[in-house]
Coordinates of C-alpha atoms in Angstrom, one line a residue:
M1 CA -42.9 22.4 13.1
V2 CA -40.5 22.7 16.0
E3 CA -41.6 25.3 18.7
I4 CA -39.4 28.2 19.5
A5 CA -38.7 27.3 22.8
T6 CA -37.5 24.1 22.2
I7 CA -35.2 25.6 19.7
A8 CA -34.0 28.0 22.0
T9 CA -33.3 25.6 24.7
F10 CA -31.6 23.2 22.5
L11 CA -29.2 26.3 21.4
I12 CA -28.3 26.9 25.0
A13 CA -27.4 23.3 25.7
A14 CA -25.7 23.2 22.5
L15 CA -23.5 26.3 23.6
A16 CA -22.8 24.4 26.7
S17 CA -21.8 21.2 24.9
L18 CA -19.4 23.6 22.6
F19 CA -17.7 24.7 25.8
M20 CA -17.4 21.2 27.1
A21 CA -16.0 20.1 23.8
W22 CA -13.3 23.3 23.9
A23 CA -12.4 22.0 27.4
I24 CA -11.9 18.5 26.7
G25 CA -9.7 19.6 23.6
A26 CA -7.7 21.7 25.4
G27 CA -7.2 18.8 28.3
S28 CA -7.8 15.4 27.8
S29 CA -8.2 14.7 24.3
G30 CA -5.9 17.5 23.1
S31 CA -3.1 17.3 25.4
T32 CA -2.4 13.7 26.3
P33 CA -1.8 11.9 22.7
F34 CA 1.3 13.7 21.6
A35 CA 2.5 14.4 25.4
P36 CA 4.9 11.3 25.4
A37 CA 6.3 12.4 21.9
V38 CA 7.0 16.0 22.9
G39 CA 8.7 14.4 26.1
A40 CA 11.1 12.5 23.9
N41 CA 11.5 15.8 21.7
A42 CA 10.3 13.9 18.5
I43 CA 7.8 17.2 18.0
S44 CA 7.3 20.6 19.6
V45 CA 4.7 21.5 21.7
M46 CA 2.9 23.9 19.2
R47 CA 3.1 21.4 16.5
A48 CA 1.5 18.8 18.6
G49 CA -1.5 20.9 19.3
F50 CA -2.0 21.6 15.8
F51 CA -1.9 18.1 14.7
V52 CA -4.1 16.6 17.5
G53 CA -6.9 19.2 16.9
I54 CA -7.0 17.7 13.3
L55 CA -6.6 14.1 14.0
G56 CA -9.4 14.5 16.9
F57 CA -11.7 16.0 14.7
S58 CA -11.3 13.2 12.3
G59 CA -11.6 10.6 15.1
A60 CA -14.7 12.4 16.4
V61 CA -16.7 12.0 13.0
L62 CA -15.4 8.6 12.1
Q63 CA -15.8 7.0 15.5
G64 CA -17.7 8.9 17.8
A65 CA -21.2 7.3 17.8
N66 CA -20.7 4.6 20.1
V67 CA -19.8 6.5 23.1
S68 CA -22.3 9.7 22.3
E69 CA -24.9 7.1 22.4
A70 CA -23.9 5.7 25.5
V71 CA -23.6 9.0 27.5
G72 CA -26.7 10.3 26.3
T73 CA -28.9 7.4 26.9
E74 CA -27.5 4.6 28.9
L75 CA -26.3 6.1 32.1
I76 CA -29.4 6.7 33.7
G77 CA -32.7 4.6 33.5
G78 CA -36.4 5.6 33.5
V79 CA -36.0 9.1 32.4
V80 CA -34.7 11.2 29.3
L81 CA -32.6 14.0 30.0
S82 CA -34.7 17.4 29.7
P83 CA -33.0 20.4 28.1
S84 CA -32.5 22.0 31.3
A85 CA -30.9 19.0 32.9
A86 CA -28.5 18.5 29.7
T87 CA -27.3 22.0 30.2
I88 CA -26.7 22.0 33.7
A89 CA -24.9 18.7 33.2
L90 CA -22.7 20.0 30.4
I91 CA -22.0 23.5 32.3
I92 CA -20.7 21.6 35.5
A93 CA -18.7 19.1 33.9
A94 CA -17.1 21.8 31.2
A95 CA -16.2 24.0 34.3
L96 CA -14.7 21.4 36.4
V97 CA -12.4 20.3 33.3
A98 CA -11.6 23.9 32.8
I99 CA -10.4 24.5 36.3
G100 CA -8.1 21.8 35.8
V101 CA -6.7 22.9 32.6
F102 CA -5.9 26.4 34.2
A103 CA -4.6 25.0 37.3
G104 CA -2.2 22.6 35.4
Y105 CA -3.8 19.2 36.5
P106 CA -5.4 16.6 34.5
I107 CA -9.2 16.4 35.5
A108 CA -10.5 13.1 34.2
T109 CA -13.2 14.2 31.8
A110 CA -15.0 10.9 31.5
F111 CA -15.3 11.2 35.5
T112 CA -16.6 14.9 35.5
V113 CA -19.2 14.2 32.5
T114 CA -20.4 10.8 33.7
G115 CA -20.8 12.1 37.3
A116 CA -22.8 15.0 36.0
V117 CA -25.0 13.3 33.6
V118 CA -25.7 10.6 36.5
G119 CA -26.3 13.5 39.0
V120 CA -28.8 15.3 37.3
G121 CA -30.5 12.0 36.1
L122 CA -31.0 10.9 39.6
A123 CA -32.3 14.5 40.6
M124 CA -35.1 14.0 37.6
G125 CA -36.3 10.7 39.5
G126 CA -34.3 7.9 37.0
D127 CA -33.1 4.8 38.1
P128 CA -29.4 4.1 38.3
A129 CA -28.0 2.0 35.4
W130 CA -26.2 -0.4 37.5
P131 CA -25.0 -2.8 34.8
K132 CA -23.4 0.0 33.0
Y133 CA -22.0 1.4 35.9
I134 CA -20.1 -2.1 36.3
E135 CA -19.0 -2.0 32.8
I136 CA -17.5 1.3 33.2
A137 CA -15.9 1.0 36.8
T138 CA -14.3 -2.4 35.2
L139 CA -12.6 -0.5 32.5
W140 CA -11.6 2.6 34.8
I141 CA -10.1 0.2 37.4
L142 CA -8.2 -1.9 35.0
T143 CA -6.9 0.6 32.9
P144 CA -3.8 1.8 35.2
F145 CA -3.1 -1.9 35.7
V146 CA -3.3 -2.9 32.1
G147 CA -2.1 0.2 30.4
G148 CA 0.8 0.6 33.0
G149 CA 1.7 -3.2 33.0
L150 CA 1.7 -3.4 29.2
A151 CA 3.8 -0.1 29.0
Y152 CA 6.2 -1.5 31.9
A153 CA 6.6 -5.2 29.8
I154 CA 7.2 -3.3 26.4
A155 CA 9.9 -0.7 27.8
R156 CA 11.5 -3.5 29.5
L157 CA 11.7 -5.5 26.4
L158 CA 13.1 -2.8 24.7
R159 CA 16.1 -2.3 27.0
S160 CA 16.7 -6.2 27.0
E161 CA 19.9 -7.4 25.3
P162 CA 19.0 -11.0 23.7
I163 CA 16.6 -9.4 21.0
A164 CA 17.8 -6.5 18.8
E165 CA 16.0 -3.3 19.4
T166 CA 15.4 -2.6 15.6
Y167 CA 13.8 -6.0 15.4
L168 CA 11.3 -5.5 18.3
I169 CA 10.1 -2.4 17.1
V170 CA 9.5 -3.8 13.7
G171 CA 7.3 -6.5 15.5
L172 CA 5.4 -3.8 17.6
A173 CA 5.0 -1.8 14.5
A174 CA 3.5 -5.1 12.9
F175 CA 1.2 -5.7 15.9
V176 CA -0.3 -1.9 15.4
G177 CA -0.7 -2.9 12.0
V178 CA -3.0 -5.6 13.1
L179 CA -4.9 -3.3 15.5
V180 CA -5.4 -0.5 12.7
A181 CA -6.7 -3.2 10.4
N182 CA -9.5 -4.2 13.0
I183 CA -10.7 -1.1 14.5
E184 CA -13.9 0.3 12.9
F185 CA -14.9 3.1 11.3
A186 CA -18.2 4.5 10.7
I187 CA -18.1 5.2 6.9
L188 CA -16.8 1.7 6.0
G189 CA -19.9 0.2 7.3
S190 CA -23.6 -0.2 6.0
A191 CA -26.4 1.9 7.9
E192 CA -27.8 -1.2 9.5
A193 CA -24.6 -3.0 10.7
G194 CA -22.9 0.3 11.9
G195 CA -19.2 0.7 11.3
A196 CA -16.8 -1.8 10.2
S197 CA -13.1 -2.4 10.0
I198 CA -10.6 -2.0 7.2
A199 CA -10.2 -5.8 6.9
Q200 CA -14.0 -6.6 7.3
A201 CA -14.5 -4.0 4.4
S202 CA -11.9 -5.3 2.3
S203 CA -12.4 -9.2 3.2
G204 CA -14.5 -9.6 -0.1
W205 CA -11.6 -9.4 -2.2
V206 CA -10.3 -12.5 -1.0
P207 CA -12.0 -15.8 -2.1
G208 CA -13.4 -18.0 0.7
P209 CA -15.1 -17.1 4.0
D210 CA -15.4 -13.7 5.2
L211 CA -13.3 -14.7 8.4
A212 CA -10.4 -15.8 6.2
G213 CA -10.6 -12.7 4.2
V214 CA -10.2 -10.7 7.3
V215 CA -7.4 -12.7 8.5
V216 CA -5.6 -12.5 5.3
L217 CA -5.9 -8.7 5.0
T218 CA -5.0 -8.1 8.6
A219 CA -1.8 -10.2 7.8
I220 CA -1.1 -7.9 4.8
I221 CA -1.5 -4.9 6.6
A222 CA 0.6 -6.1 9.4
V223 CA 3.3 -6.8 7.2
L224 CA 3.1 -3.5 5.4
W225 CA 3.5 -1.7 8.7
G226 CA 6.2 -3.6 10.0
G227 CA 8.0 -3.5 6.8
A228 CA 7.6 0.5 6.3
V229 CA 9.0 0.9 10.0
G230 CA 12.1 -1.4 9.3
L231 CA 12.9 0.3 6.2
D232 CA 13.0 3.6 8.2
L233 CA 14.8 2.1 10.8
R234 CA 17.7 0.9 8.4
G235 CA 18.8 4.5 7.5
D236 CA 18.6 5.8 10.9
V237 CA 17.5 4.0 14.0
E238 CA 17.0 7.1 16.1
R239 CA 15.0 8.9 13.3
G240 CA 12.8 5.8 12.8
E241 CA 11.9 5.3 16.5
R242 CA 11.0 9.1 16.3
H243 CA 8.7 8.8 13.2
F244 CA 7.1 5.7 14.7
L245 CA 6.3 7.4 17.9
L246 CA 4.9 10.2 16.0
V247 CA 2.6 7.8 14.0
L248 CA 1.6 6.3 17.4
G249 CA 0.7 9.4 18.7
A250 CA -1.5 10.5 15.6
L251 CA -3.4 6.9 16.4
V252 CA -4.0 7.9 19.9
A253 CA -5.0 11.5 19.0
F254 CA -7.5 9.8 16.5
S255 CA -8.9 7.5 19.1
A256 CA -9.1 10.4 21.6
G257 CA -11.5 12.2 19.4
G258 CA -13.5 8.9 18.9
S259 CA -13.9 8.7 22.5
Q260 CA -14.0 12.2 24.0
V261 CA -16.4 13.8 21.5
G262 CA -19.0 11.5 23.2
L263 CA -18.4 13.2 26.5
A264 CA -19.5 16.7 24.9
I265 CA -22.3 15.8 22.8
G266 CA -23.8 12.7 24.4
P267 CA -26.3 14.6 26.7
L268 CA -27.4 16.5 23.6
I269 CA -28.6 13.1 22.0
P270 CA -32.0 13.0 23.7
L271 CA -32.7 16.8 22.8
S272 CA -31.7 16.5 19.2
D273 CA -34.8 14.3 18.1
D274 CA -36.9 17.5 19.2
V275 CA -35.2 19.6 16.8
G276 CA -34.7 16.9 14.0
L277 CA -30.8 17.3 14.0
P278 CA -29.0 13.9 13.0
L279 CA -26.2 12.6 14.9
I280 CA -23.6 13.4 12.3
A281 CA -24.3 17.0 12.8
L282 CA -23.7 16.8 16.6
L283 CA -20.6 14.8 15.6
L284 CA -19.4 17.7 13.4
G285 CA -20.0 20.3 15.9
G286 CA -18.4 18.3 18.8
G287 CA -15.3 17.6 16.5
F288 CA -15.1 21.4 15.9
G289 CA -15.1 22.2 19.4
L290 CA -12.2 19.9 20.2
L291 CA -10.4 21.3 17.4
L292 CA -10.6 24.8 18.8
G293 CA -9.7 23.5 22.3
S294 CA -6.7 21.6 21.0
W295 CA -5.3 24.6 19.0
T296 CA -6.0 27.2 21.7
G297 CA -5.7 25.4 25.4
A298 CA -3.8 22.4 24.7
P299 CA -0.3 23.3 24.6
R300 CA -0.1 24.4 28.2
M301 CA -1.3 20.7 29.3
I302 CA 1.0 19.0 26.7
K303 CA 3.7 20.7 28.5
A304 CA 2.7 19.6 32.0
I305 CA 2.2 16.0 31.1
A306 CA 5.3 15.6 29.1
Q307 CA 7.6 17.3 31.6
D308 CA 6.1 17.0 34.8
Y309 CA 5.2 13.2 34.9
S310 CA 8.2 11.5 33.8
S311 CA 11.6 12.1 31.8
L312 CA 10.9 10.2 28.6
G313 CA 12.8 8.9 25.6
P314 CA 11.7 7.5 22.4
R315 CA 11.6 4.1 23.3
R316 CA 9.6 4.6 26.8
S317 CA 7.6 6.9 24.6
I318 CA 6.7 3.9 22.3
A319 CA 6.0 1.8 25.2
A320 CA 3.4 4.2 26.6
L321 CA 1.5 4.9 23.4
I322 CA 0.9 1.3 22.1
P323 CA -1.2 0.3 25.1
S324 CA -3.0 3.5 25.3
F325 CA -4.1 3.0 21.8
M326 CA -5.2 -0.4 22.6
I327 CA -7.3 0.9 25.7
A328 CA -8.7 3.9 23.5
Q329 CA -10.0 1.9 20.8
A330 CA -11.5 -0.8 23.1
A331 CA -13.5 1.7 24.9
V332 CA -14.7 3.2 21.5
L333 CA -15.6 -0.3 20.3
F334 CA -17.8 -0.9 23.4
G335 CA -19.0 2.8 23.9
I336 CA -17.5 3.3 27.4
P337 CA -16.4 6.9 28.6
V338 CA -12.9 6.6 29.5
S339 CA -10.2 9.2 30.6
F340 CA -7.4 9.8 28.3
N341 CA -5.8 11.4 31.3
E342 CA -6.0 8.0 32.8
I343 CA -4.7 6.1 30.2
I344 CA -1.9 8.0 29.3
V345 CA -0.5 8.9 32.8
S346 CA -0.7 5.3 33.7
A347 CA 1.2 4.4 30.8
I348 CA 3.7 7.0 31.4
I349 CA 4.3 5.7 34.7
G350 CA 4.8 2.3 34.0
S351 CA 7.1 3.0 31.2
G352 CA 8.9 5.5 33.6
Y353 CA 9.3 2.6 36.3
A354 CA 11.1 0.4 33.6
A355 CA 13.9 2.7 33.4
A356 CA 13.8 3.8 37.0
E357 CA 17.7 2.6 37.4
A358 CA 18.6 4.6 34.4
G359 CA 17.4 7.7 36.1
G360 CA 14.0 7.9 34.7
G361 CA 11.9 9.1 37.7
V362 CA 7.9 9.8 38.2
S363 CA 6.7 12.4 40.5
A364 CA 5.0 10.7 43.2
R365 CA 3.6 14.0 44.6
K366 CA 2.2 14.9 41.1
M367 CA 0.7 11.1 40.9
G368 CA -1.1 11.7 44.3
Y369 CA -2.6 14.9 43.4
T370 CA -3.6 13.6 40.1
V371 CA -5.4 10.5 41.4
L372 CA -7.1 12.7 44.4
A373 CA -8.2 15.1 41.6
W374 CA -9.8 12.1 39.6
I375 CA -11.7 10.8 42.8
L376 CA -12.9 14.4 43.7
S377 CA -14.0 15.1 40.0
L378 CA -16.3 12.0 40.1
A379 CA -17.8 12.5 43.5
G380 CA -18.1 16.3 43.1
S381 CA -19.9 16.3 39.7
I382 CA -22.5 13.8 40.9
I383 CA -23.1 15.9 44.2
I384 CA -23.1 19.3 42.4
A385 CA -25.1 18.6 39.5
Y386 CA -27.7 16.7 41.8
G387 CA -27.9 19.6 44.0
G388 CA -27.9 22.2 41.1
Y389 CA -31.0 20.6 39.2
T390 CA -32.7 20.2 42.5
I391 CA -32.6 23.8 43.2
L392 CA -33.1 24.8 39.7
D393 CA -36.3 22.6 39.7
I394 CA -37.5 24.3 43.0
L395 CA -37.0 27.8 41.8
L396 CA -39.0 27.1 38.6
L397 CA -42.1 25.5 40.2

């Protein structure tokens, strides 16, 4: 039978986790996915906040397990987070993110949560998980270059004259179809194998080896995506671009839920075993927190990112969202906590510079403050969490 004290401490940590999920929904996962679409006038701020909440909840439940387990068990070695340590880490990280939300600057959620968990883990006497840190740091460092570079290249390609814009967009839609066919969903895989992609789950319909089935199903889905967008473009190019942009925003919002929910519920995983709570219950709770944050707090940040960072049109917004979707799904697949602010802002900068000669500017001052906020959020969360747990441990002796 579970002791009352264990349940009480878990509930305190769960409340801190819910607050963290709200802060993430209001900031990172809630504001960034549809910001380019809002900047391109494809959707209103309030509608973007509504849809991103629903999509983020879906992504949290269907794709949230990998990052959640990484945050909960792989950031520190030698110790398991105690209820007090998990609560301190969540409260400190959520407070820093909330400050960013109300100040109008996108604090990198992944930096604050990772730093807070590492800080309390070290204070407990744990060992640094250097291989995981290298893996995380590699993605964080590469994200601005890969995301910004791909966004720049796509935006330049869409502005080129030799190839018609409609053909390029159809090709990009087919490429997105390839990605969608091969991203993993928890409900499609067995309990032993984990998640599976649409192409993997459907490969049995095609005679021959499984790999052949995956290739055939991927090609079919790519053709369907490209064909649907092509038909939409034939009626009205601008309308078709806006529709494609909204689909991309939805995919990025879904991916945001799959990645960001782990930042809220990850520290609870070591505690959930004590109360017999399955991971799916944590994912549902975290997804609900993301949804509330998106509906109540995201519109402010959507407006800030869409209007302050770059003057976007549909083509540059498409260029920004495609690499964002790619990087987000890579992070989900490998279980790496990643900042959606970093992904989207980098992509917006890249697409913005591609049209700089046409008047599309990026605020260098705003970018400088944002990068500084990212660095300080990581370093500050480690120091504050380490000090907070150390002080609490002394007081409880």
